[in-house]
PDB file of C-alpha atoms in Angstrom:
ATOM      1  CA  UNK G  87       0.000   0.000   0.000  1.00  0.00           C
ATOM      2  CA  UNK G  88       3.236   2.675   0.828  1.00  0.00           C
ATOM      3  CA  UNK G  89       4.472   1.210  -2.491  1.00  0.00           C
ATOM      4  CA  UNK G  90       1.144   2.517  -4.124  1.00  0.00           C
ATOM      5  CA  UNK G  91       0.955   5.909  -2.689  1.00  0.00           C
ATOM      6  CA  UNK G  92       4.087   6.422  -3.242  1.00  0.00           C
ATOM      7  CA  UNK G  93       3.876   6.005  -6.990  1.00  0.00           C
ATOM      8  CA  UNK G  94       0.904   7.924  -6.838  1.00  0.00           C
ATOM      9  CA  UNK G  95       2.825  10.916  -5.309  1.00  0.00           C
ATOM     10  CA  UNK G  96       5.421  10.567  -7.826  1.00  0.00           C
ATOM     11  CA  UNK G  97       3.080  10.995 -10.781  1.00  0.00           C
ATOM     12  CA  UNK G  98       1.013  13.949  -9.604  1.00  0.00           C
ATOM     13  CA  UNK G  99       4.738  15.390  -9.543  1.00  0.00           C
ATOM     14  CA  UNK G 100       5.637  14.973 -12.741  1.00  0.00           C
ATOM     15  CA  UNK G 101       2.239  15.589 -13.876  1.00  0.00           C
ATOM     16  CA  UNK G 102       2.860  19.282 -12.282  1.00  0.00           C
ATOM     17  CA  UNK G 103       6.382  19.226 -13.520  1.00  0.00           C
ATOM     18  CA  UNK G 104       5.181  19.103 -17.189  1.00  0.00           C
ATOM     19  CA  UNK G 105       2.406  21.760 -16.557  1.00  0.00           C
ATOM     20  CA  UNK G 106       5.288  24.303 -15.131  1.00  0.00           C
ATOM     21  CA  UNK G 107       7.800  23.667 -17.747  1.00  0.00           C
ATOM     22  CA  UNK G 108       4.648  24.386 -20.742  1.00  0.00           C
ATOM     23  CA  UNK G 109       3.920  27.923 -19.717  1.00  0.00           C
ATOM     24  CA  UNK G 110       4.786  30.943 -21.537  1.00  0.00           C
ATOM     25  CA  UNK G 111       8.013  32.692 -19.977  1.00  0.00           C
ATOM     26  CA  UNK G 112       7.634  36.582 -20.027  1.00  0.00           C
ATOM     27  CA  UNK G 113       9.055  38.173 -23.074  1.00  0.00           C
ATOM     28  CA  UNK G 114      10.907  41.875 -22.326  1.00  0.00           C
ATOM     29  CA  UNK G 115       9.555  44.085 -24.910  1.00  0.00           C
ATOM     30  CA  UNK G 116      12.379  45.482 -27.335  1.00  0.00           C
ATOM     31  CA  UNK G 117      13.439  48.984 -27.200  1.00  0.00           C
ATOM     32  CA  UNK G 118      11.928  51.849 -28.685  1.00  0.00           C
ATOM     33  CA  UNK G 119      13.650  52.321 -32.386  1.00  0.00           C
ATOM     34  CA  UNK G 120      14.229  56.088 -33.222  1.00  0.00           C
ATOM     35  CA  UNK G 121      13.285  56.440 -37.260  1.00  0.00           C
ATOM     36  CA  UNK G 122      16.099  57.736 -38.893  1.00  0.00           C
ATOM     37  CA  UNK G 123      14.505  61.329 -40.675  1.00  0.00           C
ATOM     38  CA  UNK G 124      14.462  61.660 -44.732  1.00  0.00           C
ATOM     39  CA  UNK G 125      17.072  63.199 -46.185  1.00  0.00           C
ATOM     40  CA  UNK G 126      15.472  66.962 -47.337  1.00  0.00           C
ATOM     41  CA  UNK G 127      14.740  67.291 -50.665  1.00  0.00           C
ATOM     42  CA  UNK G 128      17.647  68.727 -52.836  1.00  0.00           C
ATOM     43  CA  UNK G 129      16.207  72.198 -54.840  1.00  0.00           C
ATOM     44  CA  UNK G 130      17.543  73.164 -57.794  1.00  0.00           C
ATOM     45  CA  UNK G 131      19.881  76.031 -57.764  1.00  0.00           C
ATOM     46  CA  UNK G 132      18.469  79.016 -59.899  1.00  0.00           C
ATOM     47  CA  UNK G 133      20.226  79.693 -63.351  1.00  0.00           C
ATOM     48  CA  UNK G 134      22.085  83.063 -62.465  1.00  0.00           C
ATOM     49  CA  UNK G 135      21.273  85.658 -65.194  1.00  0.00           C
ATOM     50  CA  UNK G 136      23.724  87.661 -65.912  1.00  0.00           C
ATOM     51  CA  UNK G 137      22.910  91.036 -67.560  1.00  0.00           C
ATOM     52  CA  UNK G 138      20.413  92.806 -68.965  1.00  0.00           C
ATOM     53  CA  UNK G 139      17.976  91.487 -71.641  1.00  0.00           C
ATOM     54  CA  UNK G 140      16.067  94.098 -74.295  1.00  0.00           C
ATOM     55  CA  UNK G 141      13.315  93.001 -75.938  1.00  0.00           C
ATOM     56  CA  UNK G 142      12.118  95.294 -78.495  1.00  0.00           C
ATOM     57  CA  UNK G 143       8.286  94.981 -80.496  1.00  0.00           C
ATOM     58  CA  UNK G 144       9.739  97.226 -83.460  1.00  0.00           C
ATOM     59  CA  UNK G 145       6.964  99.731 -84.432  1.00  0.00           C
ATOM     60  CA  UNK G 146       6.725  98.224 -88.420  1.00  0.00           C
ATOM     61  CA  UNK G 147       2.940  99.385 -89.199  1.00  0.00           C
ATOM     62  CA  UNK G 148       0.746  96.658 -89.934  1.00  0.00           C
ATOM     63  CA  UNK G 149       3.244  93.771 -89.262  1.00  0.00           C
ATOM     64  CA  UNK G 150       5.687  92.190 -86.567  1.00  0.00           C
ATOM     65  CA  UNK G 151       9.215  92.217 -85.870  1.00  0.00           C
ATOM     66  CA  UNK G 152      10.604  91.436 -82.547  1.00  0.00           C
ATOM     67  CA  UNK G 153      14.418  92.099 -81.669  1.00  0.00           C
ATOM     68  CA  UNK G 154      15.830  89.971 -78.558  1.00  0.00           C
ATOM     69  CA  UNK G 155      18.684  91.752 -77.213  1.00  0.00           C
ATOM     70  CA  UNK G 156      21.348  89.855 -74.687  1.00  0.00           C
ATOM     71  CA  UNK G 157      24.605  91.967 -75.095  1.00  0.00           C
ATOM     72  CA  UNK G 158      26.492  90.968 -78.203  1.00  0.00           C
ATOM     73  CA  UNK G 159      23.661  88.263 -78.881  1.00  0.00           C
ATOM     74  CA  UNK G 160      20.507  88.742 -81.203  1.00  0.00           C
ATOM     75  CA  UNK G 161      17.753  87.388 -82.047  1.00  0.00           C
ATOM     76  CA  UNK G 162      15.505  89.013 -84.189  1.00  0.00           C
ATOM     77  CA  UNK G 163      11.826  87.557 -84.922  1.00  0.00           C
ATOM     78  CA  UNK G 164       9.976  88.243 -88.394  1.00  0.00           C
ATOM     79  CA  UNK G 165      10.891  91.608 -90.237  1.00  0.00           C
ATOM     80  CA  UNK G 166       7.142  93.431 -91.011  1.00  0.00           C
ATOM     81  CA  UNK G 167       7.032  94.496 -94.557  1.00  0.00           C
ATOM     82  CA  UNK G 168       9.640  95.840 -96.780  1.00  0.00           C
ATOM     83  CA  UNK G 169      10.487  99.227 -94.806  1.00  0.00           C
ATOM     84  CA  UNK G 170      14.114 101.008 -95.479  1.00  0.00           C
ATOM     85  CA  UNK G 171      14.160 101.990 -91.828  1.00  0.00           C
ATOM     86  CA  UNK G 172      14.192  98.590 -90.475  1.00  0.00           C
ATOM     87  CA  UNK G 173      17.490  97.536 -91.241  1.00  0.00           C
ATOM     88  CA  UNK G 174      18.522 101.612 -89.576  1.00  0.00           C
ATOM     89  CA  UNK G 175      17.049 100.350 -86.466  1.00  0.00           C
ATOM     90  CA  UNK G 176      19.106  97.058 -86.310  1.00  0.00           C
ATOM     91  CA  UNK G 177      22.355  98.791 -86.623  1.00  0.00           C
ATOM     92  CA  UNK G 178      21.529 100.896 -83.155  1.00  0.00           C
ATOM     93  CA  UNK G 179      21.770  97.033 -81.326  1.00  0.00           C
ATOM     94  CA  UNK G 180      23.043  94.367 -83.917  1.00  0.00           C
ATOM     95  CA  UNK G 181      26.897  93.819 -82.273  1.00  0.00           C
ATOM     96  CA  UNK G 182      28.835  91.450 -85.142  1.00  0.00           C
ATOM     97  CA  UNK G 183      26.486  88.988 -86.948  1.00  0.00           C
ATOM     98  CA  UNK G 184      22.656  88.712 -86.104  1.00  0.00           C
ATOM     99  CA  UNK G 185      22.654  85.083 -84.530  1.00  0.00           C
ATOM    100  CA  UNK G 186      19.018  84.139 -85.172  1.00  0.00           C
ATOM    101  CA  UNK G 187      16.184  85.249 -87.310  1.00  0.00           C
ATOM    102  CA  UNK G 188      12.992  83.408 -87.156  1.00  0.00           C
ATOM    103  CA  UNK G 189      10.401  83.712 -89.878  1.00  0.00           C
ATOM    104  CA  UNK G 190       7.076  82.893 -88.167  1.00  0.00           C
ATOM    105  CA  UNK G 191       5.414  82.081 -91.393  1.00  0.00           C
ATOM    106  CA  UNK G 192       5.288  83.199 -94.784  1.00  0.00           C
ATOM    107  CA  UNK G 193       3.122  86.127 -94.906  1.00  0.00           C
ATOM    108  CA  UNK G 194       4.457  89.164 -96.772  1.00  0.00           C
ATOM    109  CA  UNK G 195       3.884  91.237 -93.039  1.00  0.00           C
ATOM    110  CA  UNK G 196       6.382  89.240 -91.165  1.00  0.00           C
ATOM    111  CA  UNK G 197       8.846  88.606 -94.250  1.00  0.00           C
ATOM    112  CA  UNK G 198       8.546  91.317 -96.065  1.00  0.00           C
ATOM    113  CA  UNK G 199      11.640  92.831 -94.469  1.00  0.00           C
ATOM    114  CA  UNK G 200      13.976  90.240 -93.721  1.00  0.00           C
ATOM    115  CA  UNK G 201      15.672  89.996 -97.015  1.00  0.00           C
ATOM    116  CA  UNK G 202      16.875  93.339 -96.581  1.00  0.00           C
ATOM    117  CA  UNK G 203      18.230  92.391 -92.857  1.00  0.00           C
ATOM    118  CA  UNK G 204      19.949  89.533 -94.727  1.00  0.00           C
ATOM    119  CA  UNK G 205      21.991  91.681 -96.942  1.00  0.00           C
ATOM    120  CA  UNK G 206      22.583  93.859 -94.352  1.00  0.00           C
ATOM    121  CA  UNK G 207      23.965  91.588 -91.240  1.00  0.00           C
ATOM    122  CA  UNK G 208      25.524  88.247 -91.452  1.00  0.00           C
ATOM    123  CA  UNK G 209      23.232  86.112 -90.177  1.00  0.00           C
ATOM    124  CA  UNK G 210      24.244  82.606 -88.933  1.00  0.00           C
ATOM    125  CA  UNK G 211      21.223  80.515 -88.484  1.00  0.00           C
ATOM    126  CA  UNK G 212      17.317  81.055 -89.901  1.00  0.00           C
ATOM    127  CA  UNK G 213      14.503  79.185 -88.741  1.00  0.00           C
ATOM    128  CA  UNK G 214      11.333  78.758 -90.491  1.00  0.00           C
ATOM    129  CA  UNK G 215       8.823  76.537 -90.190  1.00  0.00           C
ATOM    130  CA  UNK G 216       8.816  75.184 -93.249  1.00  0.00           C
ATOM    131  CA  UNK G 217       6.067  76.217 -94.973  1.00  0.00           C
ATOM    132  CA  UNK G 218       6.106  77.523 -98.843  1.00  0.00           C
ATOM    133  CA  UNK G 219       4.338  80.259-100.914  1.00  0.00           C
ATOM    134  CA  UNK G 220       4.318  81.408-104.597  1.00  0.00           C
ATOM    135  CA  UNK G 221       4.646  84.934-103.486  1.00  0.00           C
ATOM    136  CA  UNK G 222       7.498  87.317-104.858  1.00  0.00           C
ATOM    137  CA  UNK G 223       8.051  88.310-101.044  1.00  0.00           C
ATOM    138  CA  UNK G 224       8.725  84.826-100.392  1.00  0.00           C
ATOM    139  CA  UNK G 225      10.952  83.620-103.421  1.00  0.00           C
ATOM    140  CA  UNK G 226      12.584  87.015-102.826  1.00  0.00           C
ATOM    141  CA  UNK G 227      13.351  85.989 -98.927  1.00  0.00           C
ATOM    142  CA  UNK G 228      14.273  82.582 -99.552  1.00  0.00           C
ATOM    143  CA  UNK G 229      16.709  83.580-102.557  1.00  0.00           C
ATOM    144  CA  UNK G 230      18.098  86.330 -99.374  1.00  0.00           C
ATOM    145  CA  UNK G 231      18.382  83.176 -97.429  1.00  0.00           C
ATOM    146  CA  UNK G 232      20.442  80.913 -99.369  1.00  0.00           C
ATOM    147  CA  UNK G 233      22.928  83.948-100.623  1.00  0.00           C
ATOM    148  CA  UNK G 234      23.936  85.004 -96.988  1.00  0.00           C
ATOM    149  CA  UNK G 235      24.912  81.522 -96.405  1.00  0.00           C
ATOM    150  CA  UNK G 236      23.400  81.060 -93.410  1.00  0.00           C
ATOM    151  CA  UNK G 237      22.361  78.012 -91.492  1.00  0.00           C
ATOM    152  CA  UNK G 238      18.131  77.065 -92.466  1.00  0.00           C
ATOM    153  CA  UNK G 239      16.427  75.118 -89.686  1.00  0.00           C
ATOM    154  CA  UNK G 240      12.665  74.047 -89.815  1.00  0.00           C
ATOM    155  CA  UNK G 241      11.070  74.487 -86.498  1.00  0.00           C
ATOM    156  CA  UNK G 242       8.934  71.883 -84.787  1.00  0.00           C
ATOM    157  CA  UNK G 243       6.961  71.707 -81.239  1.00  0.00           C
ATOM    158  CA  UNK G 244       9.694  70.574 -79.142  1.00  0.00           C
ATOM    159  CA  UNK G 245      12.499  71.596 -80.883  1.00  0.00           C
ATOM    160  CA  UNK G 246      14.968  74.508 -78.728  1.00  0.00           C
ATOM    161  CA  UNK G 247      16.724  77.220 -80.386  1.00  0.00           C
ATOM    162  CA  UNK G 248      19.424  77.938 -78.541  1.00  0.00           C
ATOM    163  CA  UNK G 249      21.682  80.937 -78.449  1.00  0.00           C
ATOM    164  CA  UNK G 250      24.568  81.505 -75.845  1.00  0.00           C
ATOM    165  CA  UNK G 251      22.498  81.684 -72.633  1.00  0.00           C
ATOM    166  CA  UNK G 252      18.966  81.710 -74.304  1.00  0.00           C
ATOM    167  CA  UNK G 253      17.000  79.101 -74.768  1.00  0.00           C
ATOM    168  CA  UNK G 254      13.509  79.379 -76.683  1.00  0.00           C
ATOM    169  CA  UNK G 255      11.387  76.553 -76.567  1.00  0.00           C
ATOM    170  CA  UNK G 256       9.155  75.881 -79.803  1.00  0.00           C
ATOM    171  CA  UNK G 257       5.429  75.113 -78.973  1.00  0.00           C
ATOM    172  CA  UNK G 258       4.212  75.047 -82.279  1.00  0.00           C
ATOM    173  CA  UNK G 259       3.575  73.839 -85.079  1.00  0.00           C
ATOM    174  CA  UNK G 260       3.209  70.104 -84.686  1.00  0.00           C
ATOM    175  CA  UNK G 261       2.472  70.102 -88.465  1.00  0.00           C
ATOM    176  CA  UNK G 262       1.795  72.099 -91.136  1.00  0.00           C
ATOM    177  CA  UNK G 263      -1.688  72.898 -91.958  1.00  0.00           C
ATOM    178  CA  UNK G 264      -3.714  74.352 -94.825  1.00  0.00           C
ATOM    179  CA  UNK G 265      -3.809  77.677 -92.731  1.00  0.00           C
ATOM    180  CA  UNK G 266      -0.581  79.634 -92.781  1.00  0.00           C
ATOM    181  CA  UNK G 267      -1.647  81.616 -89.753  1.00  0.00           C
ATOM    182  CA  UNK G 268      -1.752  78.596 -87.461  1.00  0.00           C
ATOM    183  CA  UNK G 269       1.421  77.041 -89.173  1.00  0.00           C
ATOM    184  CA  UNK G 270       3.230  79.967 -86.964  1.00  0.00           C
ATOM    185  CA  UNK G 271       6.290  79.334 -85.041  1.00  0.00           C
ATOM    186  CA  UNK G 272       5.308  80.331 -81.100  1.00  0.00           C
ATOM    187  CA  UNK G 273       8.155  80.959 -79.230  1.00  0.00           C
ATOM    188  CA  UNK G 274       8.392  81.251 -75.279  1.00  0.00           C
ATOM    189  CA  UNK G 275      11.444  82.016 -73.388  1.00  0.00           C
ATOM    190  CA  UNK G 276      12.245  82.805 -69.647  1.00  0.00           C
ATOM    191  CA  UNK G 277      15.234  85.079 -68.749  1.00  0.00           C
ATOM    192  CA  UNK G 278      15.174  84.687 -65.073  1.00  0.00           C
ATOM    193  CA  UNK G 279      11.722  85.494 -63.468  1.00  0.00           C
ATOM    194  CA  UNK G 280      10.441  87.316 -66.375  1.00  0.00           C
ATOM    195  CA  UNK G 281       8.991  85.001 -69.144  1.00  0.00           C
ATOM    196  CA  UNK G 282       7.582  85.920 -72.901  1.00  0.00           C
ATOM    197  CA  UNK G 283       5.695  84.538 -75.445  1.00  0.00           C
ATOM    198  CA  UNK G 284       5.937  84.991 -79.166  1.00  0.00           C
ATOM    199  CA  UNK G 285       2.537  84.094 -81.122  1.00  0.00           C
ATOM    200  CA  UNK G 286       3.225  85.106 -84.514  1.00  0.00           C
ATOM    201  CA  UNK G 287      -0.289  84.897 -86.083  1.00  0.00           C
ATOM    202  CA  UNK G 288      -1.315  81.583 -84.489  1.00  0.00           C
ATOM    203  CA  UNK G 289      -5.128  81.441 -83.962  1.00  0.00           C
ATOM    204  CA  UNK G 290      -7.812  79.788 -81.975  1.00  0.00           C
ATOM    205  CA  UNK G 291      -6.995  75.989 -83.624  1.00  0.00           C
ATOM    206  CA  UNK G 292      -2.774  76.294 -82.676  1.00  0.00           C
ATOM    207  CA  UNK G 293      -3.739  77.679 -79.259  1.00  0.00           C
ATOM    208  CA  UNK G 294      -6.326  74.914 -78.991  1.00  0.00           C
ATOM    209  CA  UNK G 295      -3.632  72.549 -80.129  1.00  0.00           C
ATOM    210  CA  UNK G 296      -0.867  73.743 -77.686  1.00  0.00           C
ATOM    211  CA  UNK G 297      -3.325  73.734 -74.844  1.00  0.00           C
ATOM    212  CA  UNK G 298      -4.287  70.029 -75.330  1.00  0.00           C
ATOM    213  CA  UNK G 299      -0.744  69.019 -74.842  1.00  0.00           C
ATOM    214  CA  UNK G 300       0.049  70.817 -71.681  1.00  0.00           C
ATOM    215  CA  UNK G 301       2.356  73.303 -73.097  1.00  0.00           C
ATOM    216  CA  UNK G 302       0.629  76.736 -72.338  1.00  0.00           C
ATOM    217  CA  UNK G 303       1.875  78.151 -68.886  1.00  0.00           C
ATOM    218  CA  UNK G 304       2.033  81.731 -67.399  1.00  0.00           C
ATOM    219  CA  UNK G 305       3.801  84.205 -69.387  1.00  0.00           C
ATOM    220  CA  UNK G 306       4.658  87.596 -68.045  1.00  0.00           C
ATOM    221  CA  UNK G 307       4.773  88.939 -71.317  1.00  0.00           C
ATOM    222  CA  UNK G 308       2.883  87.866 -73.910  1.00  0.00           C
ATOM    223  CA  UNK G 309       2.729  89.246 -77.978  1.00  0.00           C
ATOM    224  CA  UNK G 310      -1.085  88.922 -79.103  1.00  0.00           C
ATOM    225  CA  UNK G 311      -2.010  86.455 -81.907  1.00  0.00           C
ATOM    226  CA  UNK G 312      -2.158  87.628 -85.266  1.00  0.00           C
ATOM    227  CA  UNK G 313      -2.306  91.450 -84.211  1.00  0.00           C
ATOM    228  CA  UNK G 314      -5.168  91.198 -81.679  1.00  0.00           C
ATOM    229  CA  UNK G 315      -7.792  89.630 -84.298  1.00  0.00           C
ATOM    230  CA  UNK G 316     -11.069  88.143 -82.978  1.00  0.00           C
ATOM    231  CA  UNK G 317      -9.007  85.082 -84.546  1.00  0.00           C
ATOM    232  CA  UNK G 318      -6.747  84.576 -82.226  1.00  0.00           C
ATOM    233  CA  UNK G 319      -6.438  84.830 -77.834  1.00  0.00           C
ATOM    234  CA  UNK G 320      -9.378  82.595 -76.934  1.00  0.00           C
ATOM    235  CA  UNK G 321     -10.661  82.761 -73.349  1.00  0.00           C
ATOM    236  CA  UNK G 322      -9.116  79.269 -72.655  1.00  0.00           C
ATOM    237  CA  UNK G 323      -5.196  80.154 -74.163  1.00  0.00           C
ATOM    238  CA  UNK G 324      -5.607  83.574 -72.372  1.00  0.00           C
ATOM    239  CA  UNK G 325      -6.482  82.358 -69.085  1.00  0.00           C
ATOM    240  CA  UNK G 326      -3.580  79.501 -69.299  1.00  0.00           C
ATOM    241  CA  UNK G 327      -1.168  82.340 -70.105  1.00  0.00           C
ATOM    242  CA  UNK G 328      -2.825  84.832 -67.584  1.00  0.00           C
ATOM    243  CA  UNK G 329       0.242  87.846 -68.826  1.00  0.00           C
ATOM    244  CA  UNK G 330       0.765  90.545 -67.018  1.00  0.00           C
ATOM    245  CA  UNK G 331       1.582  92.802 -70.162  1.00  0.00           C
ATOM    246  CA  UNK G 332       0.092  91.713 -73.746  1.00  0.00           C
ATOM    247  CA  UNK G 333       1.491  93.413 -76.422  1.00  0.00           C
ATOM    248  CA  UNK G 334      -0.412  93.470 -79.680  1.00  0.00           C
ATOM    249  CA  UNK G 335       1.122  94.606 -83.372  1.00  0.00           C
ATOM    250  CA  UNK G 336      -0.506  96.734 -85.732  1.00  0.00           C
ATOM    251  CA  UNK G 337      -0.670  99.499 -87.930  1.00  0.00           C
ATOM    252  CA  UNK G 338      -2.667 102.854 -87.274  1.00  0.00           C
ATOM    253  CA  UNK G 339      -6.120 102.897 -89.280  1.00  0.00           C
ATOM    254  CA  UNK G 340      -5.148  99.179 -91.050  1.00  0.00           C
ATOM    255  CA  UNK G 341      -7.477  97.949 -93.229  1.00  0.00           C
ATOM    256  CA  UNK G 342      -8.388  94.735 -91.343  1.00  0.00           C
ATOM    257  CA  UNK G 343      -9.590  96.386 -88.030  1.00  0.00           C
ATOM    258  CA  UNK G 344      -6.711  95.483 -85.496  1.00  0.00           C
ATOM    259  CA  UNK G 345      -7.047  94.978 -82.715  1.00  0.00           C
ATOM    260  CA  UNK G 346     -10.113  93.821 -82.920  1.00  0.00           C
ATOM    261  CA  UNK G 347     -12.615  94.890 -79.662  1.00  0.00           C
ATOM    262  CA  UNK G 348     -13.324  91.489 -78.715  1.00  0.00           C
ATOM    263  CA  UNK G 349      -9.917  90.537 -78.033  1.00  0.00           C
ATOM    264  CA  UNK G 350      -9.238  94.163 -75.711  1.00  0.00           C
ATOM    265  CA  UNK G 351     -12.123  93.233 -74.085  1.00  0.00           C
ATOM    266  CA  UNK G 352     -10.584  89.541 -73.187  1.00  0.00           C
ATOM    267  CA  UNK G 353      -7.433  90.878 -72.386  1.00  0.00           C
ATOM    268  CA  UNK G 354      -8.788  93.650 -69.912  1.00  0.00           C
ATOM    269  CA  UNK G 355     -11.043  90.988 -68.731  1.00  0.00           C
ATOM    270  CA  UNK G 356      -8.101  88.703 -67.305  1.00  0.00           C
ATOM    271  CA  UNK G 357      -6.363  91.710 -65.976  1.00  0.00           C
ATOM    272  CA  UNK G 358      -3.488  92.367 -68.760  1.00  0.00           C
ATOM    273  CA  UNK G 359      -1.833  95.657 -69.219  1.00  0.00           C
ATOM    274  CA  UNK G 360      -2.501  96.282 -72.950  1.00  0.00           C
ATOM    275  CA  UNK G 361      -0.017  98.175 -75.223  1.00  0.00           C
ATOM    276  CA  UNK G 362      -0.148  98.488 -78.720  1.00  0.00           C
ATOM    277  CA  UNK G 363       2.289  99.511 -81.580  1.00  0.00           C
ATOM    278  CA  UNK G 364      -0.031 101.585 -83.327  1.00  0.00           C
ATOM    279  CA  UNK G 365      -1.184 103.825 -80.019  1.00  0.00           C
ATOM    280  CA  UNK G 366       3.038 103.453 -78.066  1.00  0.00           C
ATOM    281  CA  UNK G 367       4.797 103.003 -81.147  1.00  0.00           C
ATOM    282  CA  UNK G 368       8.024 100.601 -80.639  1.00  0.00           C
ATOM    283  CA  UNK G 369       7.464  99.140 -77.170  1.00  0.00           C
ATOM    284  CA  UNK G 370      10.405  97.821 -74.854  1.00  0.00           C
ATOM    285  CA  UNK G 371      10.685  95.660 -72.758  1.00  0.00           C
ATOM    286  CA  UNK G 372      13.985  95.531 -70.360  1.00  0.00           C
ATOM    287  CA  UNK G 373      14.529  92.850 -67.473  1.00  0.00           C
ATOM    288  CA  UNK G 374      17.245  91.642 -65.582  1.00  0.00           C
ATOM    289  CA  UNK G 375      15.449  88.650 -64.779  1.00  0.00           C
ATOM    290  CA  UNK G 376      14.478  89.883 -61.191  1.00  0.00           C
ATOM    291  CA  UNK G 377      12.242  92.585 -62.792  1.00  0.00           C
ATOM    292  CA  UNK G 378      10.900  94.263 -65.715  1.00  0.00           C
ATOM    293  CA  UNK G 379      10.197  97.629 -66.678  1.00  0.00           C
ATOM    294  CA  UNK G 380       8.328  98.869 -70.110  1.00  0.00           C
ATOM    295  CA  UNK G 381       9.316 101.728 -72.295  1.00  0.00           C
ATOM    296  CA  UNK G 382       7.070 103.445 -75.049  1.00  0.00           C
ATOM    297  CA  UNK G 383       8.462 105.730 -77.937  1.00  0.00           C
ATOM    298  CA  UNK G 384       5.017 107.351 -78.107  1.00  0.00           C
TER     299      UNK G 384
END
């Protein structure tokens, strides 16, 4: 009987012994881990400008021509019509060769004067956009063109013309078209803070086109479409640009009606300062990238 409770003892001990050795030891929790902190971002460092930059909207009557002005570097856009004082104006800023000339487009108002520039200046490259016209202004440009010797370059949306420290981007044309308004080479360029935008005569259906592909922004400075025509500066491309100063081209008492009211209207509307060649005469605009001022010669 001893033997028997004896056993007995011995298995409610090792019965116990088993039951200890199963439970769960406490676990000491681990200590508290300190996130390292994200590196900050790395900004880009702002393009120094250097300088002054002139931009001149040449008082040509009923026409454009635009001359770009960094120092000894120019860049003149379209040359109005034939006009013996344009090439007299060039020699006040032209230093050595002209370095650019863009032709917008083929219309006898943008061209008109170039050829004359051309025998003037040595130009080294000329940009067009490709486009070609029976009319004697044009064979008369192009025959300017290839006797100065000068580079030719067809401009395309997303192509850069680039100049010593300026850099225009080309927003249009994609393609050419059956309208040679809209076939117009747009220019914008940013010197600093201060940023332009060249229209040439583009109308409603470029601006429509450049809008759909993102490539309209905010421009300080902004030359009207196709010399503030109804045509052109749609509510849409105007409020994507939002200027601060639009410039329109045009002569006094023209026979098409520029600028049109509709498109003063549109540009008061969205808050622009307006100035136009026909009421200011040549209109200049001077920035050292910080700031802008404007200058009229009327």
């Amino acid at each position: 009987m001893k033997k028997l409770l004896s056993a007995l003892i011995l298995f409610v001990l090792l019965i116990l012994a088993a039951i200890g050795g199963c439970q769960e030891q406490p676990v000491s929790a681990p200590p508290p881990v300190t996130p390292t902190p994200a590196p900050s971002p790395t900004l880009p460092t702002p393009t120094p400008t250097k300088g002054e930059l002139r931009v001149d909207f040449i008082d040509v009557g009923q026409g454009d021509s635009i001359l770009i002005d960094r120092g000894e570097t120019e860049v003149l856009i379209d040359g109005g019509e034939e006009s013996p004082g344009m090439t007299n104006f060039l020699k006040k800023y032209v230093d050595g060769p002209l370095e650019v000339m863009v032709a917008t487009h083929p219309h006898a108002d943008h061209i008109g004067g170039l050829p004359a520039v051309l025998k003037t200046f040595k130009v080294l490259d000329v940009w067009t956009n490709g486009e070609t016209s029976t009319s004697a202004t044009y064979s008369t440009f192009m025959s300017a063109v290839k006797a100065s010797g000068a580079n030719i370059h067809t401009a395309r949306r997303g192509d850069e013309i680039t100049v010593d420290d300026l850099s225009f981007s080309v927003l249009n044309p994609v393609a050419l078209t059956s309208d040679t308004n809209d076939n117009s080479i747009v220019l914008s360029l940013s010197y600093g803070n201060t940023s332009f935008l060249f229209t040439g005569d583009a109308q409603q259906s470029a601006e429509a086109s450049m809008l759909a592909t993102g490539l309209v922004h905010h421009a300080d400075i902004l030359k009207v479409g196709h010399h503030g025509s109804r045509t052109a500066s749609s509510q849409p491309f105007l409020s994507a640009v939002h200027p601060e100063v639009a410039i329109y081209m045009a002569g006094k008492g023209n026979k098409y009606g520029h600028p049109h009211q509709e498109t003063l209207d549109a540009l008061a509307q969205i808050g622009a300062k307006i100035y136009g060649t026909d009421v200011n005469g040549t209109i200049i605009v001077t920035t050292d990238g910080a700031a802008y001022t404007i200058q009229t010669t009327k």
